[in-house]
Short mmCIF file of C-alpha atoms in Angstrom, two decimals:
data_model
loop_
_atom_site.label_atom_id
_atom_site.label_comp_id
_atom_site.label_asym_id
_atom_site.label_seq_id
_atom_site.Cartn_x
_atom_site.Cartn_y
_atom_site.Cartn_z
CA MET O 1 137.91 153.50 48.88
CA SER O 2 136.75 156.59 50.46
CA ASP O 3 138.89 159.87 51.42
CA GLU O 4 138.53 159.28 54.93
CA THR O 5 140.37 156.02 54.30
CA VAL O 6 143.71 157.52 53.02
CA LYS O 7 146.14 157.99 54.74
CA PRO O 8 149.33 160.41 53.52
CA LEU O 9 152.42 158.54 52.21
CA LEU O 10 154.79 158.70 55.21
CA SER O 11 158.83 160.00 54.06
CA VAL O 12 161.89 158.14 54.34
CA ALA O 13 165.65 159.11 54.00
CA LEU O 14 167.99 155.86 53.66
CA ILE O 15 171.23 156.59 55.16
CA GLY O 16 173.89 154.04 53.59
CA CYS O 17 173.92 152.54 50.61
CA GLY O 18 175.27 149.46 50.76
CA ARG O 19 174.10 145.64 51.05
CA VAL O 20 171.81 146.13 53.48
CA GLY O 21 170.86 149.24 52.25
CA VAL O 22 169.66 147.62 49.15
CA LYS O 23 167.28 145.38 52.04
CA HIS O 24 165.96 148.72 52.62
CA LEU O 25 165.42 149.77 49.21
CA ASN O 26 163.47 146.71 48.71
CA SER O 27 161.55 147.01 51.32
CA ILE O 28 160.22 150.65 51.12
CA PHE O 29 159.52 149.88 47.30
CA LYS O 30 157.22 147.21 48.36
CA ALA O 31 155.84 149.26 51.10
CA LYS O 32 155.21 152.59 48.27
CA ASP O 33 151.35 151.95 49.31
CA SER O 34 152.31 154.06 52.58
CA LEU O 35 155.92 155.64 52.31
CA GLN O 36 157.69 157.60 49.69
CA LEU O 37 161.22 157.64 49.47
CA CYS O 38 162.83 160.97 50.04
CA ALA O 39 166.29 160.96 49.67
CA LEU O 40 169.35 159.06 49.96
CA VAL O 41 172.30 159.99 52.22
CA ASP O 42 175.87 159.19 51.05
CA THR O 43 178.99 160.22 51.57
CA ASP O 44 179.59 160.59 48.11
CA ILE O 45 177.02 161.26 46.22
CA ILE O 46 177.83 159.18 43.18
CA THR O 47 177.79 156.25 44.81
CA ALA O 48 174.24 157.35 46.12
CA LYS O 49 172.80 157.65 42.58
CA ALA O 50 174.26 154.35 41.08
CA PHE O 51 172.61 152.78 44.17
CA LEU O 52 169.26 153.59 43.06
CA GLU O 53 169.64 153.95 39.12
CA LYS O 54 170.37 150.13 39.51
CA PHE O 55 167.57 149.72 41.58
CA ILE O 56 165.82 151.40 39.03
CA ILE O 57 167.29 149.23 36.38
CA ASN O 58 166.18 146.19 38.20
CA ASN O 59 163.21 146.98 39.18
CA ARG O 60 161.18 148.63 35.93
CA LYS O 61 158.40 149.72 38.68
CA ALA O 62 160.33 152.26 40.93
CA ALA O 63 161.07 155.22 38.36
CA SER O 64 157.38 155.70 39.36
CA ALA O 65 157.57 154.68 42.55
CA PHE O 66 160.74 157.14 43.83
CA PRO O 67 159.96 159.86 41.03
CA ARG O 68 161.17 162.85 43.74
CA VAL O 69 164.45 161.29 45.49
CA LYS O 70 167.04 164.03 46.88
CA PHE O 71 170.70 163.26 47.63
CA TYR O 72 172.16 164.45 50.74
CA THR O 73 176.41 163.68 51.90
CA GLY O 74 175.21 163.77 55.70
CA ILE O 75 172.56 163.99 58.40
CA ASP O 76 172.86 167.43 58.69
CA ALA O 77 172.51 168.79 55.26
CA LEU O 78 169.18 166.10 54.97
CA LEU O 79 168.00 167.89 57.84
CA LEU O 80 168.76 171.66 57.31
CA ASP O 81 166.66 170.87 53.99
CA MET O 82 163.67 168.93 55.40
CA THR O 83 162.68 166.49 58.14
CA PRO O 84 161.98 162.87 57.20
CA ASP O 85 158.70 161.30 58.99
CA ILE O 86 161.56 157.89 58.87
CA VAL O 87 165.07 158.24 59.04
CA ALA O 88 166.43 154.61 57.83
CA ILE O 89 170.14 153.97 59.32
CA THR O 90 172.72 151.50 57.94
CA VAL O 91 175.79 152.86 57.57
CA PRO O 92 178.64 151.07 60.16
CA SER O 93 177.70 150.37 63.39
CA GLY O 94 180.05 153.12 64.85
CA PHE O 95 178.28 155.88 63.10
CA HIS O 96 175.06 155.28 64.25
CA TYR O 97 174.20 156.99 67.63
CA GLU O 98 175.32 160.32 66.09
CA ILE O 99 173.00 160.01 62.99
CA ALA O 100 170.45 158.06 65.92
CA TYR O 101 170.31 161.17 68.01
CA ARG O 102 170.58 163.85 65.54
CA ALA O 103 167.45 161.96 63.66
CA ILE O 104 165.32 161.14 66.73
CA SER O 105 166.10 165.49 68.69
CA SER O 106 164.37 166.76 65.04
CA GLY O 107 161.43 164.74 65.25
CA CYS O 108 162.27 161.95 62.99
CA HIS O 109 161.14 158.40 63.93
CA ILE O 110 164.06 156.12 62.85
CA LEU O 111 164.46 152.36 61.38
CA LEU O 112 168.10 151.60 63.16
CA GLU O 113 169.85 148.16 61.86
CA LYS O 114 171.75 146.27 64.77
CA PRO O 115 173.72 147.03 66.89
CA MET O 116 171.80 150.02 68.30
CA THR O 117 175.29 151.68 69.30
CA MET O 118 179.03 150.56 70.60
CA LYS O 119 178.44 152.20 73.99
CA THR O 120 176.00 151.11 76.56
CA SER O 121 175.73 154.81 77.90
CA GLU O 122 174.76 155.90 73.94
CA ALA O 123 172.18 153.27 74.25
CA LYS O 124 170.75 154.01 77.24
CA GLU O 125 170.64 158.03 75.69
CA LEU O 126 168.51 156.93 72.07
CA TYR O 127 166.48 154.53 74.24
CA ASP O 128 165.52 157.67 76.82
CA LEU O 129 165.52 160.12 74.15
CA SER O 130 163.09 157.72 72.24
CA VAL O 131 160.87 157.61 75.46
CA ALA O 132 161.09 161.59 75.85
CA THR O 133 160.21 162.64 72.53
CA GLY O 134 157.64 159.73 71.84
CA ARG O 135 159.76 158.88 68.44
CA HIS O 136 160.07 155.69 67.28
CA ILE O 137 163.05 153.52 67.30
CA ALA O 138 162.31 149.87 65.33
CA MET O 139 165.43 148.08 65.39
CA GLY O 140 166.52 146.04 62.76
CA HIS O 141 166.33 143.22 65.14
CA ILE O 142 165.32 140.46 62.59
CA TYR O 143 165.06 137.36 63.86
CA ARG O 144 161.58 138.60 65.61
CA TYR O 145 159.92 138.87 63.03
CA LEU O 146 160.22 135.75 61.49
CA PRO O 147 156.56 132.56 61.63
CA ILE O 148 155.58 132.02 65.22
CA MET O 149 158.52 134.12 67.23
CA GLY O 150 155.24 136.25 68.77
CA LEU O 151 153.44 133.52 69.59
CA ILE O 152 155.99 131.73 71.75
CA HIS O 153 156.63 134.54 72.99
CA GLN O 154 153.42 134.97 74.48
CA ASP O 155 152.90 131.73 75.58
CA PHE O 156 156.42 132.56 77.74
CA ILE O 157 154.21 135.85 79.13
CA SER O 158 151.57 133.71 79.84
CA GLU O 159 153.73 130.80 81.86
CA LYS O 160 152.08 128.33 79.22
CA TRP O 161 155.33 126.19 79.49
CA GLY O 162 156.27 126.60 82.69
CA LYS O 163 159.41 127.25 84.92
CA ILE O 164 162.39 127.61 82.06
CA SER O 165 165.46 125.99 82.84
CA HIS O 166 168.04 127.05 80.40
CA GLY O 167 168.52 128.02 76.67
CA SER O 168 170.74 128.09 74.00
CA VAL O 169 171.68 130.33 71.12
CA VAL O 170 174.19 129.36 68.44
CA VAL O 171 175.23 131.69 65.37
CA ARG O 172 177.76 129.94 62.38
CA TRP O 173 177.42 132.71 60.07
CA GLY O 174 180.47 132.34 58.39
CA HIS O 175 182.35 135.03 56.34
CA ASP O 176 185.51 134.54 54.25
CA GLN O 177 188.18 136.91 54.55
CA ALA O 178 187.68 138.11 51.36
CA TYR O 179 184.19 139.80 53.55
CA TYR O 180 187.27 141.41 55.77
CA ASP O 181 188.72 142.89 52.97
CA GLN O 182 186.43 144.53 51.32
CA ALA O 183 185.48 147.15 53.37
CA ALA O 184 188.62 148.31 55.90
CA TRP O 185 185.96 148.90 58.93
CA ARG O 186 185.01 145.43 59.17
CA GLY O 187 185.93 143.53 61.93
CA THR O 188 187.26 146.64 63.85
CA TRP O 189 186.40 147.16 67.43
CA LYS O 190 186.01 150.86 66.56
CA LEU O 191 183.14 150.26 63.89
CA ASP O 192 181.84 146.64 64.22
CA GLY O 193 182.91 144.61 66.33
CA GLY O 194 183.33 140.36 65.83
CA ALA O 195 181.24 137.45 65.51
CA LEU O 196 178.82 138.81 68.87
CA MET O 197 178.28 142.35 68.17
CA ASN O 198 178.04 141.99 64.21
CA GLN O 199 176.63 138.39 63.98
CA SER O 200 175.04 137.52 66.90
CA ILE O 201 173.60 140.24 68.93
CA HIS O 202 169.95 140.29 67.10
CA ALA O 203 170.35 136.29 67.61
CA LEU O 204 170.77 137.38 72.33
CA ASP O 205 167.89 139.52 71.68
CA LEU O 206 165.80 136.92 70.04
CA MET O 207 166.54 134.45 73.07
CA CYS O 208 165.85 137.58 75.24
CA TYR O 209 162.17 137.69 73.34
CA LEU O 210 161.37 134.49 73.17
CA MET O 211 162.61 133.56 77.21
CA ASN O 212 160.78 136.72 78.42
CA THR O 213 163.55 137.39 80.23
CA TYR O 214 167.28 139.45 80.55
CA PRO O 215 170.58 138.54 81.04
CA VAL O 216 171.66 139.29 84.89
CA SER O 217 175.13 138.74 84.40
CA VAL O 218 177.53 136.79 82.41
CA VAL O 219 181.16 134.65 82.10
CA SER O 220 182.86 134.91 78.37
CA GLN O 221 185.63 134.30 76.13
CA LEU O 222 186.62 135.22 73.01
CA ALA O 223 189.33 133.97 70.63
CA LYS O 224 190.83 134.70 67.11
CA ARG O 225 190.98 131.46 64.48
CA PHE O 226 191.27 132.04 61.28
CA ARG O 227 190.00 135.68 60.27
CA ASN O 228 192.70 138.13 59.98
CA MET O 229 190.66 141.25 61.69
CA GLU O 230 190.86 143.81 65.29
CA ALA O 231 187.65 141.85 66.62
CA GLU O 232 186.95 138.00 67.89
CA ASP O 233 186.06 135.50 64.98
CA ILE O 234 184.32 133.55 67.83
CA GLY O 235 183.01 134.22 71.15
CA ALA O 236 180.75 131.81 73.91
CA ALA O 237 179.23 133.37 76.82
CA VAL O 238 177.46 131.87 79.52
CA LEU O 239 174.61 134.36 80.74
CA ARG O 240 172.17 133.68 83.93
CA MET O 241 168.55 135.90 82.88
CA GLU O 242 165.89 137.68 85.66
CA ASN O 243 164.17 133.94 85.82
CA GLY O 244 167.40 132.30 86.50
CA ALA O 245 167.63 130.40 83.48
CA LEU O 246 170.59 129.89 82.20
CA CYS O 247 171.76 131.02 78.50
CA VAL O 248 174.56 129.51 76.85
CA LEU O 249 176.17 131.96 73.59
CA GLU O 250 177.88 130.83 70.75
CA GLY O 251 178.72 132.84 67.89
CA THR O 252 181.43 132.73 65.14
CA THR O 253 182.35 133.35 61.48
CA ALA O 254 184.85 130.86 61.00
CA THR O 255 182.99 128.70 60.02
CA SER O 256 181.75 128.35 56.11
CA PRO O 257 180.21 130.81 54.18
CA SER O 258 177.67 128.66 52.44
CA ASP O 259 176.46 126.73 55.64
CA HIS O 260 174.73 129.78 57.66
CA GLU O 261 172.85 128.59 61.02
CA ALA O 262 171.33 130.32 63.01
CA SER O 263 170.13 128.05 65.80
CA PHE O 264 167.69 128.66 69.38
CA TYR O 265 166.33 125.60 71.86
CA ILE O 266 165.06 126.23 75.43
CA ASN O 267 163.93 123.70 77.81
CA ALA O 268 161.20 123.99 80.31
CA GLU O 269 159.15 122.25 82.69
CA LEU O 270 156.19 121.65 80.08
CA GLY O 271 157.92 121.21 76.98
CA SER O 272 161.30 122.58 74.43
CA LEU O 273 161.37 123.92 71.46
CA ARG O 274 163.60 124.34 68.66
CA VAL O 275 163.59 127.11 66.24
CA GLY O 276 165.71 129.03 64.31
CA LEU O 277 167.40 129.46 60.22
CA ARG O 278 169.60 126.79 57.96
CA LYS O 279 170.87 128.20 55.03
CA GLY O 280 168.03 130.96 54.99
CA LEU O 281 165.42 128.34 55.45
CA PRO O 282 163.50 128.91 58.76
CA PHE O 283 163.17 125.61 61.19
CA PHE O 284 160.55 124.83 64.22
CA ASP O 285 160.64 121.56 66.41
CA ILE O 286 158.22 122.18 69.42
CA ARG O 287 156.95 119.31 71.31
CA ASP O 288 155.40 119.17 74.71
CA LYS O 289 156.59 117.52 78.19
CA LYS O 290 155.76 113.97 76.66
CA GLY O 291 157.52 114.62 73.24
CA LYS O 292 154.97 115.25 71.04
CA LYS O 293 154.96 117.49 68.27
CA VAL O 294 153.00 120.73 68.73
CA THR O 295 154.59 122.63 65.57
CA ARG O 296 151.57 122.61 63.41
CA LYS O 297 149.32 123.89 66.20
CA TYR O 298 151.30 127.17 65.64
CA TYR O 299 151.26 126.87 62.21
CA ARG O 300 147.32 126.51 62.22
CA GLU O 301 147.37 130.06 64.54
CA GLU O 302 150.21 131.93 62.27
CA LEU O 303 148.19 131.20 59.61
CA LYS O 304 144.49 131.95 60.87
CA ALA O 305 145.85 135.52 62.55
CA LYS O 306 148.48 136.71 59.65
CA GLY O 307 147.10 134.70 56.70
CA LEU O 308 149.15 133.09 53.84
CA ARG O 309 150.58 136.85 52.79
CA GLY O 310 151.45 137.13 56.21
CA ILE O 311 154.12 134.04 55.94
CA ILE O 312 155.16 134.75 52.39
CA ASP O 313 156.38 138.32 53.95
CA ALA O 314 157.66 136.24 56.17
CA LYS O 315 161.06 135.47 54.02
CA ASN O 316 161.45 140.01 54.02
CA PRO O 317 161.97 140.62 57.55
CA HIS O 318 162.94 144.32 57.16
CA TYR O 319 159.69 144.64 54.67
CA LEU O 320 157.85 142.94 58.36
CA ILE O 321 159.77 145.70 60.15
CA TYR O 322 158.97 148.98 57.89
CA ARG O 323 155.47 147.47 58.44
CA ASP O 324 155.67 147.71 61.64
CA LEU O 325 156.61 151.01 61.89
CA ILE O 326 154.12 152.17 59.66
CA ASN O 327 151.47 151.24 62.65
CA CYS O 328 153.33 152.58 65.35
CA VAL O 329 153.79 155.98 63.73
CA ARG O 330 149.86 156.33 62.53
CA ASN O 331 148.33 154.67 65.71
CA GLY O 332 150.91 154.96 68.50
CA ASP O 333 151.80 151.26 69.50
CA ASP O 334 155.33 150.16 70.24
CA PRO O 335 157.23 148.53 67.37
CA ILE O 336 158.04 144.78 68.30
CA ALA O 337 161.87 145.50 68.06
CA ASP O 338 161.70 148.95 69.96
CA ALA O 339 164.00 151.03 71.73
CA ARG O 340 164.38 149.33 74.91
CA SER O 341 165.50 145.89 73.02
CA GLY O 342 168.14 147.91 71.05
CA TYR O 343 169.44 149.23 74.03
CA LYS O 344 169.34 145.96 76.44
CA SER O 345 170.61 143.82 73.95
CA VAL O 346 173.85 146.59 73.38
CA GLU O 347 174.31 146.03 77.20
CA ALA O 348 173.94 142.52 77.65
CA MET O 349 176.42 142.29 74.19
CA LEU O 350 179.07 144.51 76.01
CA SER O 351 178.97 142.86 79.14
CA VAL O 352 179.84 139.78 77.38
CA TYR O 353 183.01 141.67 76.09
CA ARG O 354 183.62 143.32 79.36
CA SER O 355 183.91 139.72 81.22
CA ALA O 356 186.74 138.24 78.52
CA LYS O 357 188.36 141.87 78.81
CA GLU O 358 188.35 141.40 82.78
CA HIS O 359 188.46 137.84 82.94
CA ARG O 360 185.78 138.05 85.15
CA GLN O 361 181.92 137.30 85.78
CA ILE O 362 179.99 140.74 85.19
CA ASP O 363 176.88 142.07 86.77
CA ILE O 364 174.54 143.25 84.83
CA PRO O 365 173.94 146.42 84.32
CA GLY O 366 177.21 147.03 85.01
CA ASP O 367 178.72 149.37 87.92
CA SER O 368 180.38 151.53 85.10
CA ASP O 369 180.10 152.34 81.41
CA PHE O 370 181.66 150.11 78.06
CA ASP O 371 182.71 151.15 74.66
CA LEU O 372 183.49 148.50 72.82
CA ASN O 373 186.15 150.20 71.60
CA ASP O 374 187.71 149.34 74.75
CA MET O 375 188.67 145.60 73.18
CA SER O 376 191.20 147.56 71.61
CA GLY O 377 194.36 145.67 71.65
CA TYR O 378 192.77 142.56 72.96
CA PHE O 379 194.48 139.96 70.57
CA ASN O 380 198.09 141.54 70.83
#
């Protein structure tokens, strides 16, 4: 390989050493030809060191791949010492805005787990800051990175399927009470939210991505049936999209933890599609207006464009997000799940909550700011 083709490694600081952080560490390790882990940030240094040590024990080659990792207790300490190329943020959602703002303002690109923020104005501010500074925000909207989603998106952009009548999003991502009891912030209005804000926001994002449109109004209902927490364990909404189509949203964590499902249906003039995940496995059922299956055509196009390696890599969507961000940093492209997707999904989902709170249809964008913590006391 010539010197002209060798590109320097991009430095990555990972903030948050919890269960989602493991997925990021795996992805950074897998992309070691392009990324170098430079720092781990956690409020507890001992936890951060144990986090890395456990990963190295389970992945022997990681010791040589992560030779000089520093540890910090917060974003300020990190940025006083270094300016990483990329900051990956995996902390509870209520802390996203402050950390992301500091990182972008210091010149870092960021990979930000969903949701972007817990407040509409803060999401808009991060989006505007990203545009103004030229720093990329790659959102953890993992469903956009599933196989053939990009092809479907392009077909709706080109209006290959004609006018859309409606779509539906179903997220049945069960968590038992033990899941919420493991961490005090889970299921709280201030730091997490419920089944819609936490488990369903990237599903709503995917529907907007596939349909190539965003909501302009919503009516909704929330309930807390089985889980002991502040926020909802089930929510339902009907959204009207910019193109006139309707979208029905169901999100719940009250179902069985052993039977996770995220499914998407779109009905259009010239065909219909059902895609999603069941028990961790993707499924696709795409038909033309006569009901004939055309799914294999999409498989062939995906295989031709990305090869078998690309299909296999789709099993680890976080790795694909990192690969996407690497390309964006080096070549100036926008991420597939970019800053605007983060802002628009927060704007839409907080409008769902506001509709439930105010018992009325909400126009999007709303006439005032909304903070998820405004839902405090909703079930009292």
